[in-house]
Amino acid sequence: MTGKFISIEGIEGAGKSTQLQFIADFLTARGKQVVVTREPGGTELGEKVREVLLQPSEHPMAQDTELLLMFAARAEHIQQIILPALNRGDWVLSDRFVDATFAYQGGGRGIDEQRIQALAEWTLQGCQTDVTFLFDLPVALGQKRVEQRQQQKDRFELEKQAFFERVRNCYLSRAQAEPNRIKLIDASHSVEVIQQQLTQQLELLLETPV
Ligand code: Z5A
């Protein structure tokens, strides 16, 4: 593999989608072919799974079903999009990847980390991000931004503040455990200040040999 694999993570309202295009444009301007994708989703099948996962329903989904659907979509994503792109030498920029499963299904829902780890080893087969930008901000601020957006809430956005506090804490402990891979971005700042933080990190990444 000659390309690099970047993911963006964070709780709701962290501003991932807002900064995705900035990162893609920055790398394109430096001569990289960039494949922008997302999880859950990224493939035809994955986007159908995404609809099932995000659609609010009066019948609650079993936690294990949610976990397995995330990995089913991811298996397809890795095989169809991520590995072919990296093998071509393209850079892959994904709005979320496996850290989200540890944070949401592990931290948020309380599924045992070892079970998630077993599925990750099976599905990823060593395919892990070179860098993950973790957009971190207080839960209340993220929720305020989402409220201001005035869109219909998906199944996750309907969760309570305590759920997102657990998700955030799990993300932060993963960043602490893997500081070389997971780079903390203070997402409570303005769009412009966040872009300055990203520029510094991207310059470092461009200097790192594949
Ligand atoms: N999920 C999971 O449970 N397990 C998994 O393994 C995976 C995912 C892969 C869908 O993800 C859900 O799937 C997600 C976790 C779960 N649920 N949640 N929550 P998603 O990434 O598609 O959905 P999201 O997290 O809800 O993304 P989002 O709503 O698009 O949020 P965002 O991308 O972080 O924020 P944004 O849209 O860029 O910004 C939100 C608003 O704030 C918007 O009006 C912006 O204009 C504004 N904004 C952005 N940046 C700023 C700054 N810096 N200052 C002020 N205002 C700002």
mmCIF file of C-alpha atoms and ligand atoms in Angstrom:
data_model
loop_
_atom_site.group_PDB
_atom_site.id
_atom_site.type_symbol
_atom_site.label_atom_id
_atom_site.label_comp_id
_atom_site.label_asym_id
_atom_site.label_seq_id
_atom_site.Cartn_x
_atom_site.Cartn_y
_atom_site.Cartn_z
ATOM 1 C CA MET A 1 0.000 0.000 0.000
ATOM 2 C CA THR A 2 1.392 3.389 -0.940
ATOM 3 C CA GLY A 3 -1.399 5.819 -0.056
ATOM 4 C CA LYS A 4 -2.268 7.064 3.419
ATOM 5 C CA PHE A 5 -5.431 6.462 5.366
ATOM 6 C CA ILE A 6 -6.955 9.268 7.465
ATOM 7 C CA SER A 7 -10.161 9.203 9.489
ATOM 8 C CA ILE A 8 -12.004 11.943 11.347
ATOM 9 C CA GLU A 9 -13.816 11.180 14.585
ATOM 10 C CA GLY A 10 -15.732 12.967 17.296
ATOM 11 C CA ILE A 11 -19.046 13.253 19.036
ATOM 12 C CA GLU A 12 -22.050 14.826 17.324
ATOM 13 C CA GLY A 13 -21.655 18.454 16.313
ATOM 14 C CA ALA A 14 -17.872 18.300 16.510
ATOM 15 C CA GLY A 15 -17.599 19.760 13.007
ATOM 16 C CA LYS A 16 -16.192 16.749 11.132
ATOM 17 C CA SER A 17 -18.326 17.248 8.032
ATOM 18 C CA THR A 18 -17.456 20.971 8.008
ATOM 19 C CA GLN A 19 -13.705 20.230 7.909
ATOM 20 C CA LEU A 20 -13.757 17.184 5.628
ATOM 21 C CA GLN A 21 -13.644 19.241 2.426
ATOM 22 C CA PHE A 22 -10.902 21.479 3.841
ATOM 23 C CA ILE A 23 -8.669 18.439 4.427
ATOM 24 C CA ALA A 24 -9.477 16.989 0.998
ATOM 25 C CA ASP A 25 -8.718 20.311 -0.740
ATOM 26 C CA PHE A 26 -5.480 20.751 1.231
ATOM 27 C CA LEU A 27 -4.191 17.328 0.185
ATOM 28 C CA THR A 28 -5.365 17.714 -3.416
ATOM 29 C CA ALA A 29 -3.458 21.008 -3.629
ATOM 30 C CA ARG A 30 -0.364 19.025 -2.566
ATOM 31 C CA GLY A 31 -0.807 16.663 -5.503
ATOM 32 C CA LYS A 32 -2.546 13.772 -3.737
ATOM 33 C CA GLN A 33 -5.454 11.836 -5.214
ATOM 34 C CA VAL A 34 -7.982 11.815 -2.360
ATOM 35 C CA VAL A 35 -10.888 9.413 -1.951
ATOM 36 C CA VAL A 36 -13.455 10.924 0.445
ATOM 37 C CA THR A 37 -15.730 8.404 2.078
ATOM 38 C CA ARG A 38 -17.660 7.722 5.278
ATOM 39 C CA GLU A 39 -18.850 5.165 7.792
ATOM 40 C CA PRO A 40 -21.286 3.696 8.167
ATOM 41 C CA GLY A 41 -21.587 3.803 4.371
ATOM 42 C CA GLY A 42 -19.161 4.449 1.551
ATOM 43 C CA THR A 43 -20.440 1.607 -0.674
ATOM 44 C CA GLU A 44 -23.853 0.855 -2.183
ATOM 45 C CA LEU A 45 -24.466 -1.845 0.393
ATOM 46 C CA GLY A 46 -22.944 0.227 3.203
ATOM 47 C CA GLU A 47 -25.239 3.176 2.475
ATOM 48 C CA LYS A 48 -28.263 0.855 2.760
ATOM 49 C CA VAL A 49 -26.937 -0.418 6.088
ATOM 50 C CA ARG A 50 -26.434 3.221 7.162
ATOM 51 C CA GLU A 51 -30.106 3.946 6.543
ATOM 52 C CA VAL A 52 -31.093 1.001 8.739
ATOM 53 C CA LEU A 53 -28.692 2.109 11.475
ATOM 54 C CA LEU A 54 -29.648 5.787 11.549
ATOM 55 C CA GLN A 55 -33.398 5.604 11.007
ATOM 56 C CA PRO A 56 -35.222 6.195 14.312
ATOM 57 C CA SER A 57 -37.623 3.329 15.046
ATOM 58 C CA GLU A 58 -40.167 2.548 17.728
ATOM 59 C CA HIS A 59 -38.607 -0.938 17.985
ATOM 60 C CA PRO A 60 -35.175 -0.610 19.630
ATOM 61 C CA MET A 61 -32.340 -2.364 17.788
ATOM 62 C CA ALA A 62 -30.435 -4.988 19.809
ATOM 63 C CA GLN A 63 -26.948 -3.766 20.701
ATOM 64 C CA ASP A 64 -25.282 -6.769 19.053
ATOM 65 C CA THR A 65 -27.257 -6.179 15.842
ATOM 66 C CA GLU A 66 -26.019 -2.585 15.787
ATOM 67 C CA LEU A 67 -22.439 -3.713 16.380
ATOM 68 C CA LEU A 68 -22.524 -6.398 13.691
ATOM 69 C CA LEU A 69 -24.143 -4.075 11.134
ATOM 70 C CA MET A 70 -21.346 -1.539 11.713
ATOM 71 C CA PHE A 71 -18.770 -4.238 10.992
ATOM 72 C CA ALA A 72 -20.719 -5.664 8.026
ATOM 73 C CA ALA A 73 -20.744 -2.230 6.386
ATOM 74 C CA ARG A 74 -17.066 -1.818 7.278
ATOM 75 C CA ALA A 75 -16.028 -5.166 5.747
ATOM 76 C CA GLU A 76 -17.590 -4.073 2.454
ATOM 77 C CA HIS A 77 -16.031 -0.611 2.747
ATOM 78 C CA ILE A 78 -12.522 -2.012 3.287
ATOM 79 C CA GLN A 79 -12.749 -4.493 0.411
ATOM 80 C CA GLN A 80 -14.521 -2.266 -2.128
ATOM 81 C CA ILE A 81 -13.134 1.201 -1.431
ATOM 82 C CA ILE A 82 -10.327 1.555 1.110
ATOM 83 C CA LEU A 83 -7.849 -1.174 0.104
ATOM 84 C CA PRO A 84 -8.206 -0.633 -3.679
ATOM 85 C CA ALA A 85 -7.655 3.125 -3.205
ATOM 86 C CA LEU A 86 -4.586 2.676 -0.976
ATOM 87 C CA ASN A 87 -3.152 0.101 -3.372
ATOM 88 C CA ARG A 88 -3.521 2.599 -6.241
ATOM 89 C CA GLY A 89 -1.513 5.084 -4.160
ATOM 90 C CA ASP A 90 -4.523 7.315 -3.411
ATOM 91 C CA TRP A 91 -5.117 8.844 0.006
ATOM 92 C CA VAL A 92 -8.302 7.827 1.782
ATOM 93 C CA LEU A 93 -10.182 10.314 3.959
ATOM 94 C CA SER A 94 -13.005 8.699 5.898
ATOM 95 C CA ASP A 95 -15.607 10.431 8.040
ATOM 96 C CA ARG A 96 -15.346 7.870 10.895
ATOM 97 C CA PHE A 97 -13.793 4.376 10.993
ATOM 98 C CA VAL A 98 -13.290 1.686 13.634
ATOM 99 C CA ASP A 99 -12.543 4.065 16.558
ATOM 100 C CA ALA A 100 -16.204 5.090 16.313
ATOM 101 C CA THR A 101 -17.278 1.531 17.102
ATOM 102 C CA PHE A 102 -15.103 1.392 20.226
ATOM 103 C CA ALA A 103 -16.456 4.797 21.291
ATOM 104 C CA TYR A 104 -20.182 4.409 20.458
ATOM 105 C CA GLN A 105 -20.863 0.672 20.781
ATOM 106 C CA GLY A 106 -18.176 0.180 23.458
ATOM 107 C CA GLY A 107 -18.218 3.415 25.471
ATOM 108 C CA GLY A 108 -21.760 4.525 24.647
ATOM 109 C CA ARG A 109 -23.662 1.231 24.657
ATOM 110 C CA GLY A 110 -21.348 -0.599 27.067
ATOM 111 C CA ILE A 111 -20.434 -3.576 24.845
ATOM 112 C CA ASP A 112 -17.301 -5.325 26.110
ATOM 113 C CA GLU A 113 -14.163 -3.958 24.413
ATOM 114 C CA GLN A 114 -12.719 -7.450 23.904
ATOM 115 C CA ARG A 115 -15.698 -8.454 21.761
ATOM 116 C CA ILE A 116 -15.263 -5.365 19.597
ATOM 117 C CA GLN A 117 -11.526 -6.024 19.389
ATOM 118 C CA ALA A 118 -12.173 -9.581 18.156
ATOM 119 C CA LEU A 119 -14.467 -8.304 15.391
ATOM 120 C CA ALA A 120 -11.961 -5.566 14.520
ATOM 121 C CA GLU A 121 -9.121 -8.077 14.103
ATOM 122 C CA TRP A 122 -11.321 -10.291 11.936
ATOM 123 C CA THR A 123 -12.668 -7.482 9.727
ATOM 124 C CA LEU A 124 -9.742 -5.068 9.482
ATOM 125 C CA GLN A 125 -6.998 -7.656 8.902
ATOM 126 C CA GLY A 126 -4.428 -4.994 9.707
ATOM 127 C CA CYS A 127 -6.139 -2.172 7.791
ATOM 128 C CA GLN A 128 -5.876 0.702 10.265
ATOM 129 C CA THR A 129 -5.654 4.462 9.824
ATOM 130 C CA ASP A 130 -2.262 6.177 9.589
ATOM 131 C CA VAL A 131 -3.778 9.151 11.355
ATOM 132 C CA THR A 132 -7.120 9.777 13.030
ATOM 133 C CA PHE A 133 -8.118 13.358 13.827
ATOM 134 C CA LEU A 134 -10.209 13.301 16.976
ATOM 135 C CA PHE A 135 -12.367 16.435 17.069
ATOM 136 C CA ASP A 136 -12.922 16.945 20.770
ATOM 137 C CA LEU A 137 -15.307 19.377 22.431
ATOM 138 C CA PRO A 138 -17.650 19.452 25.442
ATOM 139 C CA VAL A 139 -20.811 17.428 24.806
ATOM 140 C CA ALA A 140 -23.094 20.389 25.573
ATOM 141 C CA LEU A 141 -21.375 22.536 22.921
ATOM 142 C CA GLY A 142 -21.696 19.787 20.284
ATOM 143 C CA GLN A 143 -25.366 19.361 21.111
ATOM 144 C CA LYS A 144 -25.953 23.116 20.898
ATOM 145 C CA ARG A 145 -24.446 23.157 17.391
ATOM 146 C CA VAL A 146 -26.638 20.225 16.315
ATOM 147 C CA GLU A 147 -29.762 21.955 17.698
ATOM 148 C CA GLN A 148 -28.900 25.104 15.711
ATOM 149 C CA ARG A 149 -28.683 23.026 12.525
ATOM 150 C CA GLN A 150 -32.412 22.268 12.884
ATOM 151 C CA GLN A 151 -32.307 18.962 11.004
ATOM 152 C CA GLN A 152 -34.310 15.902 11.975
ATOM 153 C CA LYS A 153 -32.336 13.875 14.532
ATOM 154 C CA ASP A 154 -31.080 10.384 13.660
ATOM 155 C CA ARG A 155 -31.221 7.357 15.979
ATOM 156 C CA PHE A 156 -27.897 8.253 17.638
ATOM 157 C CA GLU A 157 -28.594 11.979 17.941
ATOM 158 C CA LEU A 158 -31.684 11.102 19.990
ATOM 159 C CA GLU A 159 -29.435 9.673 22.741
ATOM 160 C CA LYS A 160 -29.050 11.517 26.060
ATOM 161 C CA GLN A 161 -26.091 13.659 27.151
ATOM 162 C CA ALA A 162 -24.736 10.859 29.406
ATOM 163 C CA PHE A 163 -24.390 8.580 26.364
ATOM 164 C CA PHE A 164 -22.246 11.166 24.556
ATOM 165 C CA GLU A 165 -20.176 11.789 27.702
ATOM 166 C CA ARG A 166 -19.272 8.067 27.720
ATOM 167 C CA VAL A 167 -18.518 8.194 23.971
ATOM 168 C CA ARG A 168 -16.291 11.240 24.445
ATOM 169 C CA ASN A 169 -14.424 9.658 27.379
ATOM 170 C CA CYS A 170 -13.796 6.514 25.389
ATOM 171 C CA TYR A 171 -12.419 8.524 22.444
ATOM 172 C CA LEU A 172 -10.149 10.458 24.819
ATOM 173 C CA SER A 173 -8.751 7.296 26.427
ATOM 174 C CA ARG A 174 -8.048 5.839 23.000
ATOM 175 C CA ALA A 175 -6.201 9.036 22.042
ATOM 176 C CA GLN A 176 -4.176 8.786 25.226
ATOM 177 C CA ALA A 177 -3.327 5.139 24.525
ATOM 178 C CA GLU A 178 -2.329 5.758 20.875
ATOM 179 C CA PRO A 179 -0.945 9.309 20.656
ATOM 180 C CA ASN A 180 1.023 8.613 17.476
ATOM 181 C CA ARG A 181 -2.062 7.584 15.526
ATOM 182 C CA ILE A 182 -4.865 9.580 17.154
ATOM 183 C CA LYS A 183 -4.293 13.356 17.042
ATOM 184 C CA LEU A 184 -6.442 15.501 19.267
ATOM 185 C CA ILE A 185 -8.021 18.559 17.622
ATOM 186 C CA ASP A 186 -9.661 21.124 19.919
ATOM 187 C CA ALA A 187 -12.996 21.421 18.126
ATOM 188 C CA SER A 188 -14.446 24.034 20.467
ATOM 189 C CA HIS A 189 -12.649 26.772 18.478
ATOM 190 C CA SER A 190 -13.795 28.610 15.347
ATOM 191 C CA VAL A 191 -13.689 26.917 11.937
ATOM 192 C CA GLU A 192 -10.558 28.945 11.048
ATOM 193 C CA VAL A 193 -8.620 28.032 14.222
ATOM 194 C CA ILE A 194 -9.469 24.347 13.713
ATOM 195 C CA GLN A 195 -8.136 24.628 10.158
ATOM 196 C CA GLN A 196 -4.854 25.992 11.524
ATOM 197 C CA GLN A 197 -4.550 22.971 13.829
ATOM 198 C CA LEU A 198 -5.310 20.635 10.919
ATOM 199 C CA THR A 199 -2.789 22.338 8.640
ATOM 200 C CA GLN A 200 0.007 21.731 11.184
ATOM 201 C CA GLN A 201 -0.924 18.074 11.514
ATOM 202 C CA LEU A 202 -1.284 17.562 7.752
ATOM 203 C CA GLU A 203 2.126 19.123 7.081
ATOM 204 C CA LEU A 204 3.661 16.599 9.486
ATOM 205 C CA LEU A 205 1.811 13.750 7.826
ATOM 206 C CA LEU A 206 3.004 14.804 4.366
ATOM 207 C CA GLU A 207 6.595 14.758 5.644
ATOM 208 C CA THR A 208 6.234 11.214 7.045
ATOM 209 C CA PRO A 209 7.345 8.525 4.592
ATOM 210 C CA VAL A 210 4.711 5.936 3.580
HETATM 211 N N1 Z5A B 1 -21.548 5.333 14.457
HETATM 212 C C1 Z5A B 1 -21.447 4.355 15.415
HETATM 213 O O1 Z5A B 1 -22.220 4.328 16.372
HETATM 214 N N2 Z5A B 1 -20.477 3.396 15.275
HETATM 215 C C2 Z5A B 1 -19.636 3.362 14.221
HETATM 216 O O2 Z5A B 1 -18.791 2.458 14.129
HETATM 217 C C3 Z5A B 1 -19.747 4.409 13.242
HETATM 218 C C4 Z5A B 1 -20.709 5.386 13.394
HETATM 219 C C5 Z5A B 1 -18.813 4.413 12.061
HETATM 220 C C6 Z5A B 1 -23.568 8.718 12.096
HETATM 221 O O3 Z5A B 1 -22.312 9.284 11.976
HETATM 222 C C7 Z5A B 1 -23.704 8.025 13.404
HETATM 223 O O4 Z5A B 1 -23.119 6.709 13.336
HETATM 224 C C8 Z5A B 1 -22.976 8.727 14.507
HETATM 225 C C9 Z5A B 1 -22.166 7.652 15.224
HETATM 226 C C10 Z5A B 1 -22.609 6.367 14.601
HETATM 227 N N3 Z5A B 1 -23.925 9.311 15.362
HETATM 228 N N4 Z5A B 1 -23.814 10.279 16.105
HETATM 229 N N5 Z5A B 1 -23.882 11.126 16.779
HETATM 230 P P1 Z5A B 1 -22.116 10.688 11.267
HETATM 231 O O5 Z5A B 1 -20.671 10.999 11.394
HETATM 232 O O6 Z5A B 1 -22.694 10.644 9.914
HETATM 233 O O7 Z5A B 1 -23.054 11.658 12.132
HETATM 234 P P2 Z5A B 1 -22.716 12.779 13.144
HETATM 235 O O8 Z5A B 1 -21.656 12.498 14.109
HETATM 236 O O9 Z5A B 1 -24.035 13.085 13.752
HETATM 237 O O10 Z5A B 1 -22.121 13.876 12.169
HETATM 238 P P3 Z5A B 1 -22.657 15.263 11.893
HETATM 239 O O11 Z5A B 1 -24.031 15.475 12.413
HETATM 240 O O12 Z5A B 1 -22.470 15.529 10.461
HETATM 241 O O13 Z5A B 1 -21.717 16.132 12.825
HETATM 242 P P4 Z5A B 1 -20.328 16.747 12.509
HETATM 243 O O14 Z5A B 1 -19.893 16.311 11.151
HETATM 244 O O15 Z5A B 1 -19.357 16.510 13.568
HETATM 245 O O16 Z5A B 1 -20.635 18.288 12.539
HETATM 246 P P5 Z5A B 1 -20.960 19.307 11.331
HETATM 247 O O17 Z5A B 1 -22.162 18.873 10.535
HETATM 248 O O18 Z5A B 1 -19.752 19.636 10.575
HETATM 249 O O19 Z5A B 1 -21.311 20.586 12.239
HETATM 250 C C11 Z5A B 1 -22.471 20.618 13.037
HETATM 251 C C12 Z5A B 1 -23.014 22.074 13.056
HETATM 252 O O20 Z5A B 1 -22.064 22.898 13.712
HETATM 253 C C13 Z5A B 1 -23.213 22.662 11.665
HETATM 254 O O21 Z5A B 1 -24.338 23.488 11.679
HETATM 255 C C14 Z5A B 1 -21.938 23.488 11.444
HETATM 256 O O22 Z5A B 1 -22.158 24.579 10.608
HETATM 257 C C15 Z5A B 1 -21.598 23.927 12.855
HETATM 258 N N6 Z5A B 1 -20.142 24.035 13.089
HETATM 259 C C16 Z5A B 1 -19.180 23.222 12.616
HETATM 260 N N7 Z5A B 1 -17.954 23.602 13.057
HETATM 261 C C17 Z5A B 1 -18.176 24.673 13.845
HETATM 262 C C18 Z5A B 1 -17.304 25.530 14.602
HETATM 263 N N8 Z5A B 1 -15.985 25.336 14.648
HETATM 264 N N9 Z5A B 1 -17.851 26.524 15.308
HETATM 265 C C19 Z5A B 1 -19.197 26.737 15.291
HETATM 266 N N10 Z5A B 1 -20.076 25.975 14.592
HETATM 267 C C20 Z5A B 1 -19.571 24.953 13.879
#
